Coordinates of C-alpha atoms and ligand atoms in Angstrom, one line a residue:
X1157 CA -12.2 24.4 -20.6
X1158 CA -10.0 21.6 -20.4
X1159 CA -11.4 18.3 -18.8
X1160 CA -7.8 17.7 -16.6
X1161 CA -6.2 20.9 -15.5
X1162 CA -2.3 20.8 -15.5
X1163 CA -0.7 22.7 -12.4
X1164 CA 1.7 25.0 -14.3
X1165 CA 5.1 23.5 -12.6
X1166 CA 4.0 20.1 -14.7
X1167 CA 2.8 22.5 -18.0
X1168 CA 6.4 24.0 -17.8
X1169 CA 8.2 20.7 -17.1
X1170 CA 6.0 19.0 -20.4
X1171 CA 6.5 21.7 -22.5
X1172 CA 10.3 21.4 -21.8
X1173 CA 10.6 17.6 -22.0
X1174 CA 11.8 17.4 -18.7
X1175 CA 10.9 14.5 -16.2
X1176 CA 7.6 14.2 -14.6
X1177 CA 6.3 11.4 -12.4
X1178 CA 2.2 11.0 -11.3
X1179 CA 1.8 10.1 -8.2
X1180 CA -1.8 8.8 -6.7
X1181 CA -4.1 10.4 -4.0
X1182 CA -5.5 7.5 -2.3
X1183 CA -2.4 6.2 -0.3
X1184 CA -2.1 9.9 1.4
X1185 CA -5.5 10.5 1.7
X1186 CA -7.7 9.0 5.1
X1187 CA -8.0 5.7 2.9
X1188 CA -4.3 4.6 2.4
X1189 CA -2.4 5.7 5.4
X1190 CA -3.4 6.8 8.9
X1191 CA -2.4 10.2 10.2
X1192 CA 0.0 11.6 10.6
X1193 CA 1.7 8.8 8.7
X1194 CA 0.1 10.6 5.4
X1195 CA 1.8 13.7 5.5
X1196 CA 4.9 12.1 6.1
X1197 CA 4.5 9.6 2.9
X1198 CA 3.5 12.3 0.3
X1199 CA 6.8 14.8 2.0
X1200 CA 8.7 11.9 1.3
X1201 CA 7.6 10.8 -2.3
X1202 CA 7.3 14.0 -3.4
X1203 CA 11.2 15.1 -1.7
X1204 CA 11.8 11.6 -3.5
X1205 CA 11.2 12.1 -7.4
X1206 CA 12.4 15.8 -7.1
X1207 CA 16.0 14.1 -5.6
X1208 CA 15.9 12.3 -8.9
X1209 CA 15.3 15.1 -11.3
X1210 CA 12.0 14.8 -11.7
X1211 CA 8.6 17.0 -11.3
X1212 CA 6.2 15.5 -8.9
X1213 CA 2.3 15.8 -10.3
X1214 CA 0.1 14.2 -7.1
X1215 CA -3.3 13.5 -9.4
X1216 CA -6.6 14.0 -7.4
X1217 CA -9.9 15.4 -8.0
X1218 CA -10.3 18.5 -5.9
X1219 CA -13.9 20.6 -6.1
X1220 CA -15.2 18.7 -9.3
X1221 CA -11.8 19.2 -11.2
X1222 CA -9.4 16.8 -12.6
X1223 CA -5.8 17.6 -11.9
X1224 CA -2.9 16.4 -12.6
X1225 CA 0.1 18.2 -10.4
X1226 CA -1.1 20.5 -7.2
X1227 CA 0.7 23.5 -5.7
X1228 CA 2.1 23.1 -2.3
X1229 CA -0.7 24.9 -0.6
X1230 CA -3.5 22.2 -2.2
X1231 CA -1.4 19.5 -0.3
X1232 CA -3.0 19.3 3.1
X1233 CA -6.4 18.8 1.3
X1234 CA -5.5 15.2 0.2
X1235 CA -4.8 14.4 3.2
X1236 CA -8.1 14.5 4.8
X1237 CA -11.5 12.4 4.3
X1238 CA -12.1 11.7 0.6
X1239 CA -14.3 9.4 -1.3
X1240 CA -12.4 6.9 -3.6
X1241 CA -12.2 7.6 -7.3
X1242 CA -10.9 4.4 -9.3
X1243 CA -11.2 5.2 -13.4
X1244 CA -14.8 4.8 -13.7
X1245 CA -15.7 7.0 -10.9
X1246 CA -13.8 9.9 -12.8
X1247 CA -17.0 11.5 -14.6
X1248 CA -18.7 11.1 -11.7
X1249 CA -16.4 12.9 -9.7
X1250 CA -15.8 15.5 -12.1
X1251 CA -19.9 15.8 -13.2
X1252 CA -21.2 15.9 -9.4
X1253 CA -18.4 18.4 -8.5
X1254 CA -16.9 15.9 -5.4
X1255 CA -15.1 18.1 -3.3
X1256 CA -11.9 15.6 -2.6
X1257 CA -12.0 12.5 -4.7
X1258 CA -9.1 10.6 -3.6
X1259 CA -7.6 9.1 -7.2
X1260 CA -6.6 5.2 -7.0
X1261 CA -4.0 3.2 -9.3
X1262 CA -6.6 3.1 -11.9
X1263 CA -7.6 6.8 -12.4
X1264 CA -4.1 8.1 -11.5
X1265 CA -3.1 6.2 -15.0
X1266 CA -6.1 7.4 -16.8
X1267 CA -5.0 11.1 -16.0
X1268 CA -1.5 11.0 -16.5
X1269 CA -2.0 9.3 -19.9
X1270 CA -4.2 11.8 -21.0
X1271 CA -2.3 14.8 -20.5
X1272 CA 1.6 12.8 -21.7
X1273 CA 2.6 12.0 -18.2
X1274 CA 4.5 8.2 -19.0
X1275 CA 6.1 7.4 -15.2
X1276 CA 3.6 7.0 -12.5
X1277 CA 4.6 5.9 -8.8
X1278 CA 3.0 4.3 -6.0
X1279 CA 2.9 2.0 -2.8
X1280 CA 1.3 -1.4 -4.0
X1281 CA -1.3 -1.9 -6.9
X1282 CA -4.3 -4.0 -6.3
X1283 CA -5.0 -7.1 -7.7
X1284 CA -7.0 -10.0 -7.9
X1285 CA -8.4 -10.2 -4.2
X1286 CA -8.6 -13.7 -2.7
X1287 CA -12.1 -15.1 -3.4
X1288 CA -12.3 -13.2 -6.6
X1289 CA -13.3 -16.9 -8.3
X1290 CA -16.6 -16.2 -6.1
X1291 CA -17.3 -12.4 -5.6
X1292 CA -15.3 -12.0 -8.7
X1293 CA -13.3 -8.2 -7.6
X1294 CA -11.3 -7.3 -9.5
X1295 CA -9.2 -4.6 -9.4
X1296 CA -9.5 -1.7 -12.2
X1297 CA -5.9 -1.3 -11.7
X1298 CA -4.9 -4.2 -14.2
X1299 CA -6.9 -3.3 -16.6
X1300 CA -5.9 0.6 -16.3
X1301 CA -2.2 -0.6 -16.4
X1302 CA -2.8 -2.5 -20.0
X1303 CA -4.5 0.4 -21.5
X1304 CA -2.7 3.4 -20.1
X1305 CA 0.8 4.4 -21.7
X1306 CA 2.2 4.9 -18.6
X1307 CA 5.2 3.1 -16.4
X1308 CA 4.1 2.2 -12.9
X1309 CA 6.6 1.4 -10.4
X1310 CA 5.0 -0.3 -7.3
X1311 CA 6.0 -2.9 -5.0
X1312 CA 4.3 -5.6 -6.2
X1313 CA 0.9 -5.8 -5.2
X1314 CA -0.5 -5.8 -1.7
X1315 CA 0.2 -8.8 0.1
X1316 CA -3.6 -9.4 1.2
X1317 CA -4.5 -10.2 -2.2
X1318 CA -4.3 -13.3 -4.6
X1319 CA -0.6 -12.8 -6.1
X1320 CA -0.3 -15.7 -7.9
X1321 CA -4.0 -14.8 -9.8
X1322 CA -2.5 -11.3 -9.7
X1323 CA 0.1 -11.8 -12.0
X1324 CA -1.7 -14.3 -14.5
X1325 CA -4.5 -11.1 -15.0
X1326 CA -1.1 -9.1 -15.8
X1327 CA 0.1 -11.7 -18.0
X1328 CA -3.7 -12.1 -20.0
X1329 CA -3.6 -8.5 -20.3
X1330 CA -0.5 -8.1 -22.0
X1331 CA 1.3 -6.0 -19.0
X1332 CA 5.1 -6.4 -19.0
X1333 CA 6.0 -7.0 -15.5
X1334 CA 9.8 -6.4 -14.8
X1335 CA 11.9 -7.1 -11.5
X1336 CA 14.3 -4.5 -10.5
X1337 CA 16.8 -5.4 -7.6
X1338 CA 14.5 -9.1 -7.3
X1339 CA 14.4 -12.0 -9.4
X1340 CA 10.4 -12.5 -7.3
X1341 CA 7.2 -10.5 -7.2
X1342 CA 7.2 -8.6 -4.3
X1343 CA 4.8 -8.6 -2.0
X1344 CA 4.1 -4.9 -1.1
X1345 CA 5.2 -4.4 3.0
X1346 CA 7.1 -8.0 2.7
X1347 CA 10.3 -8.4 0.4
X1348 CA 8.8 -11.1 -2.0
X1349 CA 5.8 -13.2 -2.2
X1350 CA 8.2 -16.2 -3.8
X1351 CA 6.3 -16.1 -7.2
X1352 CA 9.6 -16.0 -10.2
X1353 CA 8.8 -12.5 -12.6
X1354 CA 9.6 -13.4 -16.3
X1355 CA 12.4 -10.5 -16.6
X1356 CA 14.4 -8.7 -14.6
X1357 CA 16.4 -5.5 -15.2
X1358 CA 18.7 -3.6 -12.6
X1359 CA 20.4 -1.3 -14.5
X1360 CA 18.5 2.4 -15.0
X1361 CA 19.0 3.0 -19.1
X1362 CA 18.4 -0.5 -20.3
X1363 CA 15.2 -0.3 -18.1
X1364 CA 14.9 3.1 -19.8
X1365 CA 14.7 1.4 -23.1
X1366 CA 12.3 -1.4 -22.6
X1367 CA 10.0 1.3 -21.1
X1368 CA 10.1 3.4 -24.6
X1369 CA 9.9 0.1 -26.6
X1370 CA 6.3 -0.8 -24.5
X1371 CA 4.8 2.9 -24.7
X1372 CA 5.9 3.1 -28.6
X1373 CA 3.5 0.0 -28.9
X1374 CA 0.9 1.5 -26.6
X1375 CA -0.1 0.4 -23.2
X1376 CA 1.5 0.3 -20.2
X1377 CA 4.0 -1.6 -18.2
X1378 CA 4.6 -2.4 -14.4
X1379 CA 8.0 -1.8 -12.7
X1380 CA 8.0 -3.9 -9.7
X1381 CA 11.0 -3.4 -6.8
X1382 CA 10.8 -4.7 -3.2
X1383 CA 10.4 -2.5 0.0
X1384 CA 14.1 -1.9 1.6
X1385 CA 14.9 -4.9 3.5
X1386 CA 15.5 -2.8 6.5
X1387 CA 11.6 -1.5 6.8
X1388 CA 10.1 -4.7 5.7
X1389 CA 7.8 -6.8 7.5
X1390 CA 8.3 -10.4 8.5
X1391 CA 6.1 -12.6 6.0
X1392 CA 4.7 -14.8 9.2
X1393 CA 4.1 -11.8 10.7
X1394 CA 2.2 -10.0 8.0
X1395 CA 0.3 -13.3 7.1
X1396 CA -1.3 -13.4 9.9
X1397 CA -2.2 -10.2 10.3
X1398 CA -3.9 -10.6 7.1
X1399 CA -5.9 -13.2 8.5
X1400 CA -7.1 -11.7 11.2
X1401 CA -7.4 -8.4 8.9
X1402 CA -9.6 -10.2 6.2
X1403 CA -11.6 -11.9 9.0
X1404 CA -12.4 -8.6 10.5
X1405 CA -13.5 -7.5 7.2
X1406 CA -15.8 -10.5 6.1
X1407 CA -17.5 -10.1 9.6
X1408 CA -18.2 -6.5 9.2
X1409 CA -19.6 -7.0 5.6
X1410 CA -17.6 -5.4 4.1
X1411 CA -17.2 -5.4 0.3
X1412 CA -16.1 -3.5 -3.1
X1413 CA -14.5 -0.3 -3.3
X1414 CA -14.5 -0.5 0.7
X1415 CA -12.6 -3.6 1.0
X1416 CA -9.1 -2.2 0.2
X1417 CA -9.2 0.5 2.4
X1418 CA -10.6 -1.6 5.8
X1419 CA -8.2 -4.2 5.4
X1420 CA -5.4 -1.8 5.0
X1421 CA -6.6 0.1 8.2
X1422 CA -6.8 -3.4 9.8
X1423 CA -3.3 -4.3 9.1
X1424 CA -1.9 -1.1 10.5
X1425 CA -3.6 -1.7 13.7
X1426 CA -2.3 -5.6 13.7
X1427 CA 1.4 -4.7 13.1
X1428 CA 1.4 -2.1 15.4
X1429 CA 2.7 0.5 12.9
X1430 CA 5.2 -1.9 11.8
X1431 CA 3.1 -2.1 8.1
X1432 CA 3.2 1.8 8.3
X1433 CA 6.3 1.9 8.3
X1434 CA 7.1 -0.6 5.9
X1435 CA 4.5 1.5 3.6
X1436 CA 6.1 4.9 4.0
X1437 CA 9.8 3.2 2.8
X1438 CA 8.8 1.8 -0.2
X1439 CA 6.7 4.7 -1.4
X1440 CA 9.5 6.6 -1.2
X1441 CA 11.5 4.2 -2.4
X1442 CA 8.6 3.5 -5.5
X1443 CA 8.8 7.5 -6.3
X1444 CA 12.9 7.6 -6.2
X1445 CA 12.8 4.6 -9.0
X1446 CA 10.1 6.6 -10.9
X1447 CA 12.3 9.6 -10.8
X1448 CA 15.5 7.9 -11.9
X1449 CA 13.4 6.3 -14.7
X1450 CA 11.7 9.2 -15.8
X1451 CA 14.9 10.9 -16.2
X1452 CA 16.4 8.2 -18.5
X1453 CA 13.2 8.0 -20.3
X1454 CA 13.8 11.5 -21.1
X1455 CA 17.4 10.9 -22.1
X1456 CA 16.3 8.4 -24.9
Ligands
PSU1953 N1 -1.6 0.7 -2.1 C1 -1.3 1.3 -1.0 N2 -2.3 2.1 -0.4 C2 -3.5 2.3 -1.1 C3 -3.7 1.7 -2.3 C4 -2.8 0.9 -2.8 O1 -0.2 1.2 -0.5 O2 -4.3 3.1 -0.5 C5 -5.0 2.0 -3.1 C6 -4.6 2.4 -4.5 O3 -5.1 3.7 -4.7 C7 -5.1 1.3 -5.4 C8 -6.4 1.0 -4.6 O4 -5.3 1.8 -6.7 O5 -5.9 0.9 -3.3 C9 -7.0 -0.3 -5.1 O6 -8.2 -0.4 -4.6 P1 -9.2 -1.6 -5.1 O7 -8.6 -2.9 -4.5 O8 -10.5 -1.3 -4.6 O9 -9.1 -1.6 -6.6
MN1954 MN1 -12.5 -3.9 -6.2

């Protein structure tokens, strides 16, 4: 028995070289996005990267096994109350038999690698959280996103961490970070954070082809576009909602694994859904770039 079971739409799609793109559990499940905002986001990706070409494979744990690709009728179980799985909760998940481990950045890479998935998609990746000179979190993302051969496209990182700290990590890891469509980081629901990225490549094939050139050398790289101006949030408006968001956090005690999805909760609730929203467009807009890129990966 195989470790990560492959649903057989992504086994047919690998076995004919044809586009794939992994995308996470987390954001859909009870931890990334309230209801029924969830269902929406996953239709959405998922109507996304199949728009572009591509086969969708939504990674989660379900009932103590790895997968990698779920039929339709699995959907509406990662959309209910899961425990988070980042890459070193994997055996764990797997060993104890969880029955809906909700898989992060981390362990969405760590699955698609291992079965030759190379585009992954998602909303923001986390980071270096403010403080982390202190408390010293971390996120496993970075690191997954050096190690893995995989392509993430994301809109930057969330805006409630330390982006400037964010992208040195990326840098001391090794992690190509390229712009597409912005010459700045963005900053997950708002268009940019105002930090300058190294490179920046709109057009789709040449893209394409510093993707190959980074998963030839092994490891991964980040993708990083903004959400559509149209859905984004104002950046005075979403800094102070993180704020109050982080406040609310630190006086509940909250900390680790629990952090990300509070203060994500808290910001929905700030913005009045205007942070929902603003999530919902640039996943979809994440899994149509993954789609496009997958495609021209395949191409090559
Ligand atoms: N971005 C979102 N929604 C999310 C997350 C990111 O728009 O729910 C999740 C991802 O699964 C990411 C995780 O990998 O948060 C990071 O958590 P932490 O900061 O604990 O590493
Ligand atoms: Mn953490």
């Amino acid at each position: 028995m195989s470790t990560v079971r492959v649903s057989p739409e992504v086994a047919d799609a690998l076995a004919d070289r044809r586009a794939v793109v992994a995308l996470e559990s987390t954001i859909f499940s009870n931890l990334g996005l309230p209801s029924p905002a969830n269902r929406e986001a996953l239709a959405r990706c998922i109507a996304a990267v199949r728009a572009a070409g591509a086969v969708p494979a939504v990674t989660a744990v379900l009932d103590g096994v790895a997968r990698v690709g779920l039929a339709e009728s699995e959907h509406d179980r990662i959309l209910g109350a899961a425990r988070k799985v980042a890459e070193r909760d994997l055996p764990v998940a797997i060993g104890e038999a969880w029955q809906f481990g909700a898989t992060t950045v981390s362990a969405s890479l760590a699955l698609a690698a291992r079965v030759g998935v190379h585009v992954f998609a998602t909303g923001g990746i986390g980071g270096v959280h403010r403080g982390a000179e202190v408390h010293g979190d971390v996120s496993a993302d970075l690191p997954a996103l050096a190690r893995h051969a995989v392509v993430t496209v994301s809109a930057g990182a969330k805006s409630f961490l330390d982006l400037p700290r964010t992208l040195e990590m990326l840098e001391t890891l090794g992690v190509p970070v390229v712009g597409v469509g912005c010459d700045e980081f963005p900053a997950f629901t708002v268009v940019s954070s105002g930090l300058r990225l190294g490179h920046r490549i709109d057009d789709r094939v040449a893209l394409a082809r510093v993707a190959h050139a980074r998963l030839q050398l092994g490891g991964g790289m980040l993708v990083c576009t903004p959400v559509p101006a149209a859905d984004a949030v104002d950046a005075t408006v979403m800094h102070s909602a993180i704020e109050r968001a982080l406040l609310s956090a630190t006086q509940q005690g909250v900390s680790g694994p629990a952090v990300t999805p509070i203060v994500l909760a808290e910001i929905a609730t700030e913005t009045g859904g205007e942070a929902v929203r603003a999530n919902l467009s640039l996943a979809e807009n994440n899994a149509a770039l993954a789609g496009e890129l997958a495609v021209q990966l395949r191409n090559l």
